[in-house]
């Protein structure tokens, strides 16, 4: 066996796991607005169980609906009326051979009135979360004791519903974490102050669950062992808490980190290294004898195997990786790693959608969150000849899915290699993971024997001569360059050409016009080439088109660079050679900036000429990706898949 540690069984109490791969709890918003388990949620988890994972820990089930709800469609476990749905969920997972625990949670101060149906969030102390900005009210002692009982009753319901155990959510800045941390717990009663007092709330929950559920029912804890905020829990305190929890008799520890105020350490954006927080699990593994689960940007089977082989953890959590590819475990077991669709950490379809009160999806797996409504990817009733024009993400996705459905597919790309804007996106600093998606698509096209033609322009006549039944036009877009007085080609270029390496200025002064995500990434790229960069954006804030966590990291990096001058609220009025005339909102008079190069990052316009020429001449013609409307990888892939599954 290629990965003997990863695919060895492990027993926790009397629960035997078929392998060491864990799907950790990740919010989905696939529940109903009233807390019920839905068919969407069941199918989402069933497919991950069928994909070969050993253990699925179901997302944060609410113990206090609506007071503790941190999502608009979070499942609940605070009433017997939820048992039927929870039973169906546990059964669906068990049928596919996986074990399952239910995570029980209360959002505490990391809730907002929009999720709590107007109720003011509660916390151990009335300290607002700086990320959300909502001040909570302090819980009374009687309310705390009532919440202990709510957690205990929730665990009992989990057992009655057929779950193999529960995971107490004491991480990520939610209510229990707030009691544990000196950063958020400023109480002076029995639930605050000393180390022992701050742990009292969790201790009473564990004791109560044990009394009601018995010794054989698995009780684990997810813990932020480092909050990464000044005055919060650090690793040394995390170790002390872990030792205490072992003495309390918990059955395993899931080692995590961060709170909302350090949110990029919880759901890492693309620039974080694979497995960067394994060191936290390794540190606790040396302190306690409990089974330890490690998590955090673990993407490749060989990396997971190495963690286990080196004794840094007992179980490896593959989170977003299982959203991107539910069959990650089966493919790893079969030695088909090259066909795993590895998560690229873009955060757009998963946490990005949740922040917008949407349902969990995935930029590179359009089926994620749509498993129930879209159904299986079956063979088409009859094979058709499909021509796809454009080898960017939309075109490659369409070609792959049409081939999987049994169609004869030809893909034509005018450049010498496939990738389109994936190649540009992967060139930006810290975004090399995007190449994983490109490599996956290329390998799948090869495996499916799709005929790929590169370095050739697809004209209407060429396409018609191929006599296709279906044509996908994925011709992408082109960068927008506005008209100015004297735009000199020798010193003016686009962000695309910079990221392609067509122009590589060094030790120059460069103005980047446009502070969206592409402009910001281009500024960082030019900064790495030792240029002085002026970043002009007409809006008050940079990168407003970026996903929230990615934006936080992007702005942090921009502000840390001494050679990037940020000029927001600044509109470029004219360009005359190397002279930029601009108007700043704070000054009614125009000003000038003299630079060596100008780089335009003002967006993209679609290229639809081919589509217009083919309309009415072929029965099925689909316009997808940036050719339809310039957006993100997420939208291009979704659009292509939605049409392809219907061909």
Coordinates of C-alpha atoms in Angstrom, one line a residue:
X1 CA 0.0 0.0 0.0
X2 CA 1.4 3.4 -1.0
X3 CA 0.1 5.2 2.1
X4 CA 0.1 2.6 4.9
X5 CA -0.3 5.1 7.7
X6 CA -3.1 7.1 6.1
X7 CA -5.1 4.0 5.4
X8 CA -4.6 2.2 8.6
X9 CA -7.6 1.9 10.9
X10 CA -7.9 3.7 14.3
X11 CA -10.2 3.0 17.2
X12 CA -11.5 5.8 19.4
X13 CA -13.3 4.2 22.4
X14 CA -15.3 1.5 20.5
X15 CA -15.6 3.4 17.3
X16 CA -13.3 1.9 14.6
X17 CA -12.4 4.3 11.7
X18 CA -11.5 2.7 8.4
X19 CA -8.6 5.2 7.9
X20 CA -7.0 8.3 9.3
X21 CA -8.7 10.8 7.0
X22 CA -11.2 13.1 8.7
X23 CA -13.6 15.5 7.2
X24 CA -13.6 18.3 9.8
X25 CA -16.7 20.4 10.6
X26 CA -17.1 23.1 8.1
X27 CA -20.2 25.4 7.9
X28 CA -22.3 24.9 4.8
X29 CA -25.6 26.9 5.3
X30 CA -27.2 23.9 3.7
X31 CA -29.6 23.5 6.6
X32 CA -33.0 25.2 6.6
X33 CA -33.6 28.7 7.9
X34 CA -35.3 27.0 10.9
X35 CA -32.5 24.6 11.8
X36 CA -33.6 21.4 10.1
X37 CA -31.4 19.0 8.2
X38 CA -32.2 19.1 4.5
X39 CA -31.9 16.7 1.6
X40 CA -29.2 19.0 0.3
X41 CA -27.2 18.6 3.4
X42 CA -27.6 14.8 3.5
X43 CA -26.5 14.3 -0.1
X44 CA -23.5 16.6 0.4
X45 CA -22.3 14.5 3.3
X46 CA -23.3 11.2 1.8
X47 CA -21.1 11.8 -1.2
X48 CA -18.1 12.6 1.0
X49 CA -18.7 9.4 2.9
X50 CA -19.0 7.4 -0.3
X51 CA -15.7 9.0 -1.4
X52 CA -13.9 7.0 1.3
X53 CA -13.3 9.3 4.2
X54 CA -12.9 7.6 7.6
X55 CA -14.7 10.1 9.8
X56 CA -17.0 12.9 9.1
X57 CA -17.5 15.5 11.9
X58 CA -20.8 17.3 11.1
X59 CA -20.7 21.1 11.1
X60 CA -21.5 23.3 14.1
X61 CA -25.0 22.1 15.2
X62 CA -26.6 24.9 17.3
X63 CA -27.4 24.2 20.9
X64 CA -29.4 27.4 21.4
X65 CA -31.6 28.4 18.5
X66 CA -31.7 31.3 17.8
X67 CA -29.5 33.0 20.4
X68 CA -26.3 31.2 19.5
X69 CA -26.7 31.0 15.8
X70 CA -23.7 32.2 13.8
X71 CA -25.2 31.4 10.3
X72 CA -28.5 32.1 8.8
X73 CA -29.2 28.4 7.9
X74 CA -27.3 26.6 10.6
X75 CA -28.6 23.2 11.7
X76 CA -29.8 22.9 15.3
X77 CA -29.9 20.2 17.9
X78 CA -31.7 22.1 20.8
X79 CA -35.1 20.4 20.4
X80 CA -36.3 16.8 19.8
X81 CA -38.0 18.0 16.6
X82 CA -34.6 18.0 14.9
X83 CA -34.0 14.3 15.6
X84 CA -35.6 12.9 12.5
X85 CA -33.4 14.8 10.2
X86 CA -30.3 14.2 12.2
X87 CA -31.1 10.4 12.2
X88 CA -31.4 10.5 8.4
X89 CA -28.0 12.3 8.1
X90 CA -26.2 9.8 10.4
X91 CA -27.7 6.9 8.6
X92 CA -26.7 8.1 5.2
X93 CA -23.1 8.4 6.3
X94 CA -23.0 5.1 8.0
X95 CA -24.4 3.3 4.9
X96 CA -21.4 4.5 3.0
X97 CA -19.0 3.0 5.6
X98 CA -17.8 6.2 7.4
X99 CA -18.3 7.1 11.1
X100 CA -19.7 10.4 12.1
X101 CA -19.6 12.7 15.1
X102 CA -21.8 15.8 15.6
X103 CA -20.1 19.1 16.5
X104 CA -22.1 21.1 19.0
X105 CA -21.6 24.8 19.2
X106 CA -22.8 28.2 20.4
X107 CA -21.7 31.3 18.5
X108 CA -21.3 33.6 21.5
X109 CA -20.1 37.1 20.6
X110 CA -19.3 36.0 17.1
X111 CA -22.9 36.3 16.0
X112 CA -24.9 39.2 14.7
X113 CA -28.5 40.2 15.0
X114 CA -29.0 39.1 11.4
X115 CA -28.2 35.5 12.4
X116 CA -29.8 35.6 15.9
X117 CA -33.2 37.0 14.6
X118 CA -32.5 40.3 16.2
X119 CA -31.3 39.1 19.6
X120 CA -28.2 40.7 21.0
X121 CA -25.3 38.2 21.0
X122 CA -24.1 36.9 24.4
X123 CA -20.6 36.3 25.8
X124 CA -18.8 35.8 29.1
X125 CA -17.9 39.6 29.0
X126 CA -19.4 42.5 27.1
X127 CA -16.4 42.8 24.7
X128 CA -17.2 43.2 21.0
X129 CA -15.6 41.1 18.3
X130 CA -13.4 43.5 16.3
X131 CA -14.2 41.6 13.1
X132 CA -18.0 41.8 13.4
X133 CA -18.3 45.0 15.6
X134 CA -21.4 43.9 17.5
X135 CA -21.3 44.4 21.3
X136 CA -22.6 41.4 23.2
X137 CA -24.2 41.4 26.6
X138 CA -22.7 39.6 29.5
X139 CA -24.2 36.2 30.5
X140 CA -25.5 35.8 34.1
X141 CA -24.5 32.9 36.2
X142 CA -28.0 31.3 35.8
X143 CA -27.8 31.7 32.0
X144 CA -24.4 30.0 32.0
X145 CA -25.7 27.0 33.9
X146 CA -28.7 26.9 31.5
X147 CA -26.3 26.8 28.6
X148 CA -24.3 23.9 30.2
X149 CA -27.6 22.0 30.2
X150 CA -28.2 22.9 26.5
X151 CA -24.9 21.5 25.5
X152 CA -25.5 18.3 27.5
X153 CA -29.0 17.8 26.1
X154 CA -27.6 18.4 22.5
X155 CA -25.1 15.7 23.1
X156 CA -27.8 13.3 24.2
X157 CA -29.8 14.0 21.1
X158 CA -26.7 13.3 19.0
X159 CA -26.5 9.9 20.6
X160 CA -30.2 9.2 20.1
X161 CA -29.9 10.3 16.5
X162 CA -27.2 7.6 15.9
X163 CA -24.0 9.6 15.8
X164 CA -20.9 7.9 17.0
X165 CA -19.9 10.8 19.2
X166 CA -19.9 14.5 19.6
X167 CA -17.2 17.2 19.2
X168 CA -17.5 20.1 21.6
X169 CA -16.6 23.3 19.7
X170 CA -14.2 25.2 21.9
X171 CA -12.3 26.9 19.1
X172 CA -12.4 29.8 16.6
X173 CA -13.6 32.4 19.1
X174 CA -17.1 30.9 19.7
X175 CA -18.7 30.9 23.1
X176 CA -16.7 28.1 24.9
X177 CA -13.5 29.5 23.4
X178 CA -14.5 32.9 24.8
X179 CA -14.7 31.5 28.3
X180 CA -11.3 29.8 28.0
X181 CA -9.5 32.9 26.8
X182 CA -8.2 35.7 29.0
X183 CA -8.7 38.0 25.9
X184 CA -12.5 37.6 26.0
X185 CA -13.2 36.5 29.6
X186 CA -12.9 39.3 32.1
X187 CA -15.3 37.9 34.6
X188 CA -14.6 38.0 38.4
X189 CA -17.0 35.2 39.4
X190 CA -16.6 31.4 39.4
X191 CA -16.5 31.4 35.5
X192 CA -13.6 33.9 35.1
X193 CA -10.3 35.0 36.4
X194 CA -8.1 32.0 37.2
X195 CA -7.2 29.3 34.7
X196 CA -9.5 26.8 36.6
X197 CA -12.4 29.2 36.6
X198 CA -12.1 30.0 32.8
X199 CA -12.2 26.2 32.2
X200 CA -15.2 25.7 34.5
X201 CA -17.9 26.1 31.7
X202 CA -16.3 23.5 29.5
X203 CA -15.6 21.2 32.4
X204 CA -19.3 21.2 33.5
X205 CA -20.3 20.5 29.9
X206 CA -18.0 17.5 29.6
X207 CA -19.1 16.2 33.0
X208 CA -22.8 16.6 32.1
X209 CA -22.4 14.8 28.8
X210 CA -20.6 11.9 30.4
X211 CA -23.3 11.5 32.9
X212 CA -26.1 11.4 30.3
X213 CA -24.4 9.6 27.4
X214 CA -22.2 7.0 29.2
X215 CA -18.6 6.1 29.0
X216 CA -18.8 4.4 25.5
X217 CA -20.0 7.5 23.7
X218 CA -17.1 9.4 22.1
X219 CA -16.6 13.0 23.4
X220 CA -13.9 15.1 21.7
X221 CA -13.0 18.8 21.8
X222 CA -11.9 21.1 19.1
X223 CA -9.5 23.7 20.5
X224 CA -7.8 26.8 19.3
X225 CA -4.5 26.3 20.9
X226 CA -3.2 29.7 19.7
X227 CA -5.6 32.5 19.1
X228 CA -3.0 34.7 17.4
X229 CA -4.2 37.8 19.2
X230 CA -2.3 39.8 21.9
X231 CA -3.5 38.7 25.3
X232 CA -5.3 35.7 24.0
X233 CA -4.5 32.0 24.3
X234 CA -1.0 31.2 23.1
X235 CA 0.6 27.8 22.5
X236 CA 1.8 27.4 26.1
X237 CA -1.7 28.1 27.4
X238 CA -3.1 25.8 24.7
X239 CA -0.8 23.0 26.0
X240 CA -2.0 23.5 29.6
X241 CA -5.7 23.4 28.4
X242 CA -5.0 20.2 26.5
X243 CA -3.4 18.5 29.6
X244 CA -6.4 19.5 31.7
X245 CA -8.8 18.1 29.1
X246 CA -7.0 14.8 29.1
X247 CA -7.4 14.6 32.8
X248 CA -11.1 15.3 32.3
X249 CA -11.3 12.2 30.2
X250 CA -12.1 13.5 26.7
X251 CA -11.5 11.0 23.9
X252 CA -9.7 13.0 21.3
X253 CA -8.5 16.5 20.6
X254 CA -8.9 18.4 17.3
X255 CA -6.1 21.0 17.2
X256 CA -7.0 24.2 15.5
X257 CA -6.2 27.9 16.0
X258 CA -7.5 31.5 15.6
X259 CA -10.6 33.5 16.2
X260 CA -12.6 35.8 13.9
X261 CA -10.1 38.6 14.6
X262 CA -7.3 36.4 13.2
X263 CA -9.7 34.7 10.7
X264 CA -7.1 34.1 8.0
X265 CA -5.5 31.5 10.4
X266 CA -8.8 29.6 10.4
X267 CA -9.7 29.5 6.7
X268 CA -6.4 30.3 5.1
X269 CA -6.2 32.1 1.8
X270 CA -4.1 30.9 -1.1
X271 CA -0.7 32.3 0.1
X272 CA -0.5 30.0 3.2
X273 CA 1.8 27.0 2.9
X274 CA 0.5 23.5 3.0
X275 CA 0.2 22.2 6.5
X276 CA 1.6 25.3 8.1
X277 CA -0.2 24.7 11.4
X278 CA 0.8 21.0 11.8
X279 CA 3.4 22.3 14.3
X280 CA 0.5 23.0 16.8
X281 CA -0.7 19.4 16.7
X282 CA 2.9 18.2 17.0
X283 CA 3.4 20.3 20.1
X284 CA 0.3 18.9 21.8
X285 CA 1.2 15.3 20.7
X286 CA 4.2 15.6 22.9
X287 CA 2.1 16.7 25.9
X288 CA -0.9 14.4 25.9
X289 CA -1.6 10.8 25.0
X290 CA -5.0 11.5 23.4
X291 CA -5.6 10.9 19.7
X292 CA -4.7 14.2 18.0
X293 CA -6.4 15.5 14.8
X294 CA -4.4 18.0 12.8
X295 CA -5.8 20.4 10.2
X296 CA -4.9 23.3 8.0
X297 CA -4.3 23.4 4.2
X298 CA -3.4 19.7 4.0
X299 CA -3.9 19.0 0.4
X300 CA -1.8 16.1 -0.9
X301 CA -1.9 12.4 0.3
X302 CA 1.9 12.2 0.5
X303 CA 2.0 15.2 2.8
X304 CA -0.7 13.7 5.0
X305 CA 1.2 10.4 5.1
X306 CA 4.3 12.1 6.2
X307 CA 2.6 13.8 9.1
X308 CA 1.4 10.4 10.4
X309 CA 4.6 8.6 9.7
X310 CA 6.5 11.2 11.7
X311 CA 4.1 10.9 14.6
X312 CA 3.0 14.6 14.5
X313 CA -0.7 13.6 14.7
X314 CA -2.9 10.5 14.7
X315 CA -5.6 11.7 12.3
X316 CA -5.4 14.2 9.4
X317 CA -8.3 16.5 8.6
X318 CA -8.8 17.3 4.9
X319 CA -11.4 20.0 4.9
X320 CA -11.8 22.2 1.8
X321 CA -9.9 19.4 -0.1
X322 CA -13.0 17.2 0.3
X323 CA -15.3 20.0 -0.9
X324 CA -13.2 20.3 -4.0
X325 CA -13.0 16.5 -4.5
X326 CA -15.2 14.2 -2.5
X327 CA -13.2 11.2 -3.9
X328 CA -9.9 12.4 -2.5
X329 CA -9.6 9.4 -0.2
X330 CA -10.5 6.8 -2.9
X331 CA -8.2 8.3 -5.5
X332 CA -5.3 8.4 -3.0
X333 CA -6.0 4.8 -2.0
X334 CA -5.9 3.7 -5.7
X335 CA -2.7 5.7 -6.3
X336 CA -4.5 8.1 -8.6
X337 CA -3.3 11.3 -7.0
X338 CA -2.8 13.0 -10.3
X339 CA -6.5 13.0 -10.8
X340 CA -7.4 14.6 -7.5
X341 CA -8.9 18.0 -7.9
X342 CA -6.8 19.8 -5.2
X343 CA -8.3 22.7 -3.4
X344 CA -6.6 26.0 -4.4
X345 CA -7.6 27.9 -1.2
X346 CA -9.3 30.7 -3.2
X347 CA -12.1 30.8 -0.5
X348 CA -14.5 32.2 -3.1
X349 CA -17.1 29.4 -3.3
X350 CA -16.9 28.2 0.3
X351 CA -16.3 30.8 3.0
X352 CA -16.9 33.6 0.5
X353 CA -20.4 32.4 -0.2
X354 CA -21.1 31.9 3.5
X355 CA -20.0 35.5 4.3
X356 CA -22.6 36.6 1.8
X357 CA -25.3 34.4 3.5
X358 CA -25.2 31.9 0.6
X359 CA -24.7 28.1 0.6
X360 CA -21.4 26.4 0.4
X361 CA -20.0 25.9 -3.1
X362 CA -16.6 25.6 -4.7
X363 CA -14.8 27.5 -7.4
X364 CA -13.3 24.3 -8.9
X365 CA -16.1 21.8 -8.1
X366 CA -19.4 23.2 -9.3
X367 CA -21.3 20.2 -7.9
X368 CA -20.4 21.1 -4.3
X369 CA -23.5 22.2 -2.5
X370 CA -25.6 21.3 -5.6
X371 CA -25.3 17.5 -5.2
X372 CA -29.0 17.0 -4.5
X373 CA -30.4 19.4 -7.2
X374 CA -27.9 18.5 -10.0
X375 CA -27.8 14.8 -9.3
X376 CA -25.2 12.4 -10.7
X377 CA -23.0 13.1 -13.7
X378 CA -24.5 10.4 -16.0
X379 CA -23.7 9.5 -19.6
X380 CA -25.8 11.4 -22.2
X381 CA -28.5 9.5 -24.0
X382 CA -26.8 10.1 -27.3
X383 CA -23.2 11.1 -28.2
X384 CA -22.8 14.5 -29.9
X385 CA -19.8 16.2 -31.5
X386 CA -18.8 19.1 -29.3
X387 CA -16.4 21.8 -30.2
X388 CA -15.0 24.0 -27.4
X389 CA -13.3 27.3 -28.4
X390 CA -11.0 28.6 -25.7
X391 CA -8.7 26.8 -23.3
X392 CA -9.3 28.8 -20.1
X393 CA -11.1 27.5 -17.1
X394 CA -14.6 27.7 -18.7
X395 CA -13.5 26.0 -21.9
X396 CA -11.5 23.2 -20.2
X397 CA -14.3 22.5 -17.7
X398 CA -16.9 22.3 -20.5
X399 CA -14.6 20.0 -22.5
X400 CA -14.0 17.7 -19.6
X401 CA -17.6 17.4 -18.5
X402 CA -18.9 16.8 -22.1
X403 CA -16.2 14.1 -22.6
X404 CA -17.3 12.5 -19.3
X405 CA -20.8 12.4 -20.6
X406 CA -19.7 10.4 -23.6
X407 CA -19.5 13.1 -26.2
X408 CA -16.8 13.5 -28.9
X409 CA -15.0 16.7 -27.9
X410 CA -12.5 18.9 -29.7
X411 CA -10.9 21.9 -27.8
X412 CA -9.3 24.7 -29.7
X413 CA -7.0 27.3 -28.1
X414 CA -5.3 30.1 -30.0
X415 CA -2.3 30.2 -27.6
X416 CA 0.4 27.6 -27.6
X417 CA -0.7 26.3 -24.2
X418 CA -3.9 25.8 -22.3
X419 CA -4.8 27.8 -19.2
X420 CA -6.1 31.2 -20.2
X421 CA -6.3 33.5 -17.2
X422 CA -5.5 30.7 -14.9
X423 CA -1.9 31.2 -16.0
X424 CA -2.1 34.9 -15.2
X425 CA -3.7 34.3 -11.8
X426 CA -1.1 31.7 -10.8
X427 CA 1.7 34.2 -11.6
X428 CA 0.7 36.7 -8.9
X429 CA 2.7 36.4 -5.7
X430 CA 1.6 33.6 -3.4
X431 CA -1.0 32.2 -5.8
X432 CA 0.9 29.2 -7.4
X433 CA -1.7 26.8 -6.0
X434 CA -4.0 27.9 -8.9
X435 CA -1.7 25.8 -11.1
X436 CA -3.1 22.7 -9.4
X437 CA -6.5 23.3 -11.0
X438 CA -4.9 23.8 -14.4
X439 CA -2.9 20.6 -14.0
X440 CA -6.0 18.7 -13.0
X441 CA -7.9 19.9 -16.0
X442 CA -5.0 19.1 -18.4
X443 CA -4.7 15.6 -17.0
X444 CA -8.4 14.9 -17.2
X445 CA -8.6 16.1 -20.8
X446 CA -5.7 13.7 -21.6
X447 CA -7.3 10.9 -19.7
X448 CA -10.6 11.4 -21.5
X449 CA -8.9 11.6 -24.8
X450 CA -10.2 15.0 -25.7
X451 CA -8.6 16.2 -28.9
X452 CA -6.8 19.4 -28.0
X453 CA -5.6 21.9 -30.7
X454 CA -3.4 24.7 -29.6
X455 CA -1.8 27.6 -31.4
X456 CA -4.7 27.9 -33.8
X457 CA -7.3 30.6 -34.2
X458 CA -10.9 29.2 -34.5
X459 CA -12.8 31.0 -37.2
X460 CA -16.5 30.6 -38.0
X461 CA -15.7 28.8 -41.2
X462 CA -13.3 26.3 -39.5
X463 CA -15.8 25.5 -36.9
X464 CA -18.7 25.0 -39.4
X465 CA -16.4 22.8 -41.5
X466 CA -16.1 20.5 -38.4
X467 CA -19.9 20.0 -38.5
X468 CA -20.4 20.1 -34.7
X469 CA -23.7 19.5 -32.9
X470 CA -22.7 21.7 -30.0
X471 CA -20.2 24.7 -29.7
X472 CA -19.0 26.2 -26.5
X473 CA -17.6 29.7 -27.0
X474 CA -15.1 30.4 -24.2
X475 CA -13.0 33.0 -25.9
X476 CA -12.5 35.0 -22.8
X477 CA -11.9 38.7 -22.7
X478 CA -9.3 41.4 -23.3
X479 CA -8.0 44.1 -20.9
X480 CA -9.7 47.5 -21.0
X481 CA -7.4 50.4 -21.9
X482 CA -9.2 53.8 -21.8
X483 CA -8.4 56.6 -24.3
X484 CA -6.0 59.2 -23.1
X485 CA -4.3 62.2 -24.7
X486 CA -0.9 60.6 -25.4
X487 CA -0.7 57.0 -24.6
X488 CA 2.8 55.8 -25.6
X489 CA 3.0 52.1 -26.3
X490 CA 6.7 51.9 -25.3
X491 CA 5.9 52.7 -21.6
X492 CA 2.2 51.7 -21.4
X493 CA 1.0 48.2 -20.8
X494 CA -1.6 46.0 -19.1
X495 CA -1.5 44.0 -15.9
X496 CA -1.9 40.9 -18.1
X497 CA 1.3 41.6 -20.0
X498 CA 3.2 42.3 -16.7
X499 CA 2.0 39.0 -15.2
X500 CA 2.8 37.2 -18.5
X501 CA 6.4 38.5 -18.2
X502 CA 6.2 40.4 -21.4
X503 CA 7.5 43.5 -19.6
X504 CA 9.7 43.2 -16.5
X505 CA 10.7 46.6 -15.3
X506 CA 13.2 46.8 -12.4
X507 CA 14.3 49.7 -10.2
X508 CA 11.7 51.9 -12.0
X509 CA 8.8 54.1 -10.9
X510 CA 5.6 52.5 -12.1
X511 CA 2.0 53.6 -11.8
X512 CA -0.7 50.9 -11.7
X513 CA -4.0 52.3 -12.7
X514 CA -6.8 50.3 -11.0
X515 CA -6.8 49.0 -7.5
X516 CA -9.1 45.9 -7.8
X517 CA -7.7 42.5 -7.0
X518 CA -5.7 42.2 -10.2
X519 CA -4.2 45.7 -9.8
X520 CA -3.2 44.9 -6.2
X521 CA -1.6 41.6 -7.2
X522 CA 0.2 43.3 -10.1
X523 CA 1.5 46.0 -7.7
X524 CA 2.9 43.2 -5.4
X525 CA 4.5 41.5 -8.5
X526 CA 6.2 44.8 -9.5
X527 CA 7.2 45.4 -5.9
X528 CA 9.0 42.0 -6.0
X529 CA 11.0 43.3 -9.0
X530 CA 12.3 46.2 -6.9
X531 CA 10.2 48.9 -8.5
X532 CA 8.6 51.9 -6.7
X533 CA 4.9 51.4 -7.4
X534 CA 2.1 53.9 -7.2
X535 CA -1.3 52.2 -6.9
X536 CA -4.2 54.4 -8.0
X537 CA -7.8 53.5 -7.2
X538 CA -10.8 55.8 -7.6
X539 CA -12.8 54.0 -4.9
X540 CA -12.2 54.5 -1.2
X541 CA -11.0 50.9 -0.7
X542 CA -8.7 48.6 -2.6
X543 CA -9.6 45.1 -3.8
X544 CA -13.3 45.4 -3.2
X545 CA -13.8 42.5 -5.7
X546 CA -11.8 40.1 -3.5
X547 CA -13.2 37.5 -1.1
X548 CA -13.1 38.9 2.5
X549 CA -10.3 36.8 4.0
X550 CA -8.1 37.0 0.8
X551 CA -8.6 40.8 0.9
X552 CA -7.5 41.0 4.5
X553 CA -4.2 39.2 3.6
X554 CA -3.8 41.2 0.4
X555 CA -4.1 44.6 2.2
X556 CA -1.8 43.4 4.9
X557 CA 0.8 42.6 2.4
X558 CA 0.4 45.8 0.4
X559 CA 0.7 47.9 3.5
X560 CA 3.8 46.1 4.6
X561 CA 5.6 46.9 1.4
X562 CA 7.7 50.1 1.7
X563 CA 7.9 50.5 -2.1
X564 CA 4.1 50.6 -2.7
X565 CA 2.4 53.9 -2.4
X566 CA -1.4 53.4 -2.1
X567 CA -3.5 56.2 -3.6
X568 CA -7.2 55.4 -3.0
X569 CA -10.0 57.9 -3.7
X570 CA -7.8 58.9 -6.7
X571 CA -9.1 59.1 -10.3
X572 CA -6.8 59.0 -13.3
X573 CA -7.9 61.9 -15.5
X574 CA -5.4 61.8 -18.3
X575 CA -2.1 60.3 -19.4
X576 CA 0.4 62.2 -21.4
X577 CA 3.5 60.1 -22.0
X578 CA 4.8 59.2 -18.5
X579 CA 2.8 62.0 -16.9
X580 CA -0.3 60.9 -15.0
X581 CA -2.9 63.5 -14.3
X582 CA -5.1 62.6 -11.4
X583 CA -7.7 64.0 -9.1
X584 CA -7.8 63.1 -5.4
X585 CA -11.2 63.4 -3.6
X586 CA -9.5 65.4 -0.8
X587 CA -8.2 68.0 -3.3
X588 CA -10.3 69.8 -5.9
X589 CA -7.2 70.5 -8.0
X590 CA -5.7 68.0 -10.3
X591 CA -2.2 66.8 -9.6
X592 CA 0.5 65.1 -11.6
X593 CA 2.7 62.0 -11.2
X594 CA 5.7 61.3 -13.4
X595 CA 6.6 57.6 -13.9
X596 CA 8.7 55.4 -16.1
X597 CA 5.9 52.9 -16.8
X598 CA 2.1 52.8 -16.7
X599 CA 0.2 49.6 -16.1
X600 CA -3.6 49.4 -16.6
X601 CA -5.7 47.1 -14.4
X602 CA -9.1 48.5 -15.2
X603 CA -11.0 45.3 -15.9
X604 CA -11.9 43.1 -18.8
X605 CA -14.2 43.4 -21.8
X606 CA -15.7 40.2 -23.2
X607 CA -14.7 38.9 -26.7
X608 CA -18.0 37.7 -28.3
X609 CA -17.3 38.1 -32.0
X610 CA -17.2 34.4 -32.6
X611 CA -20.4 33.7 -30.7
X612 CA -22.2 36.4 -32.7
X613 CA -21.0 34.9 -35.9
X614 CA -22.2 31.4 -35.0
X615 CA -25.6 32.3 -33.6
X616 CA -28.3 30.9 -35.7
X617 CA -25.9 28.7 -37.7
X618 CA -25.5 25.9 -35.2
X619 CA -28.4 24.6 -33.1
X620 CA -26.6 24.6 -29.7
X621 CA -24.1 27.4 -29.1
X622 CA -23.2 28.3 -25.5
X623 CA -21.4 31.5 -24.4
X624 CA -19.4 30.9 -21.2
X625 CA -16.8 32.4 -18.9
X626 CA -15.4 35.9 -19.5
X627 CA -16.7 35.8 -23.0
X628 CA -20.2 36.1 -21.5
X629 CA -19.2 38.4 -18.6
X630 CA -15.8 38.9 -17.0
X631 CA -15.9 37.5 -13.5
X632 CA -14.0 34.9 -11.3
X633 CA -12.9 31.3 -11.9
X634 CA -15.9 30.3 -9.8
X635 CA -18.4 31.8 -12.2
X636 CA -16.6 30.6 -15.3
X637 CA -16.5 27.0 -14.1
X638 CA -20.1 27.0 -12.8
X639 CA -21.4 28.4 -16.0
X640 CA -19.6 25.9 -18.2
X641 CA -20.6 23.0 -16.0
X642 CA -24.3 24.0 -15.9
X643 CA -24.5 24.0 -19.7
X644 CA -22.3 20.9 -20.1
X645 CA -24.4 18.8 -17.8
X646 CA -27.4 19.4 -20.0
X647 CA -25.7 18.6 -23.4

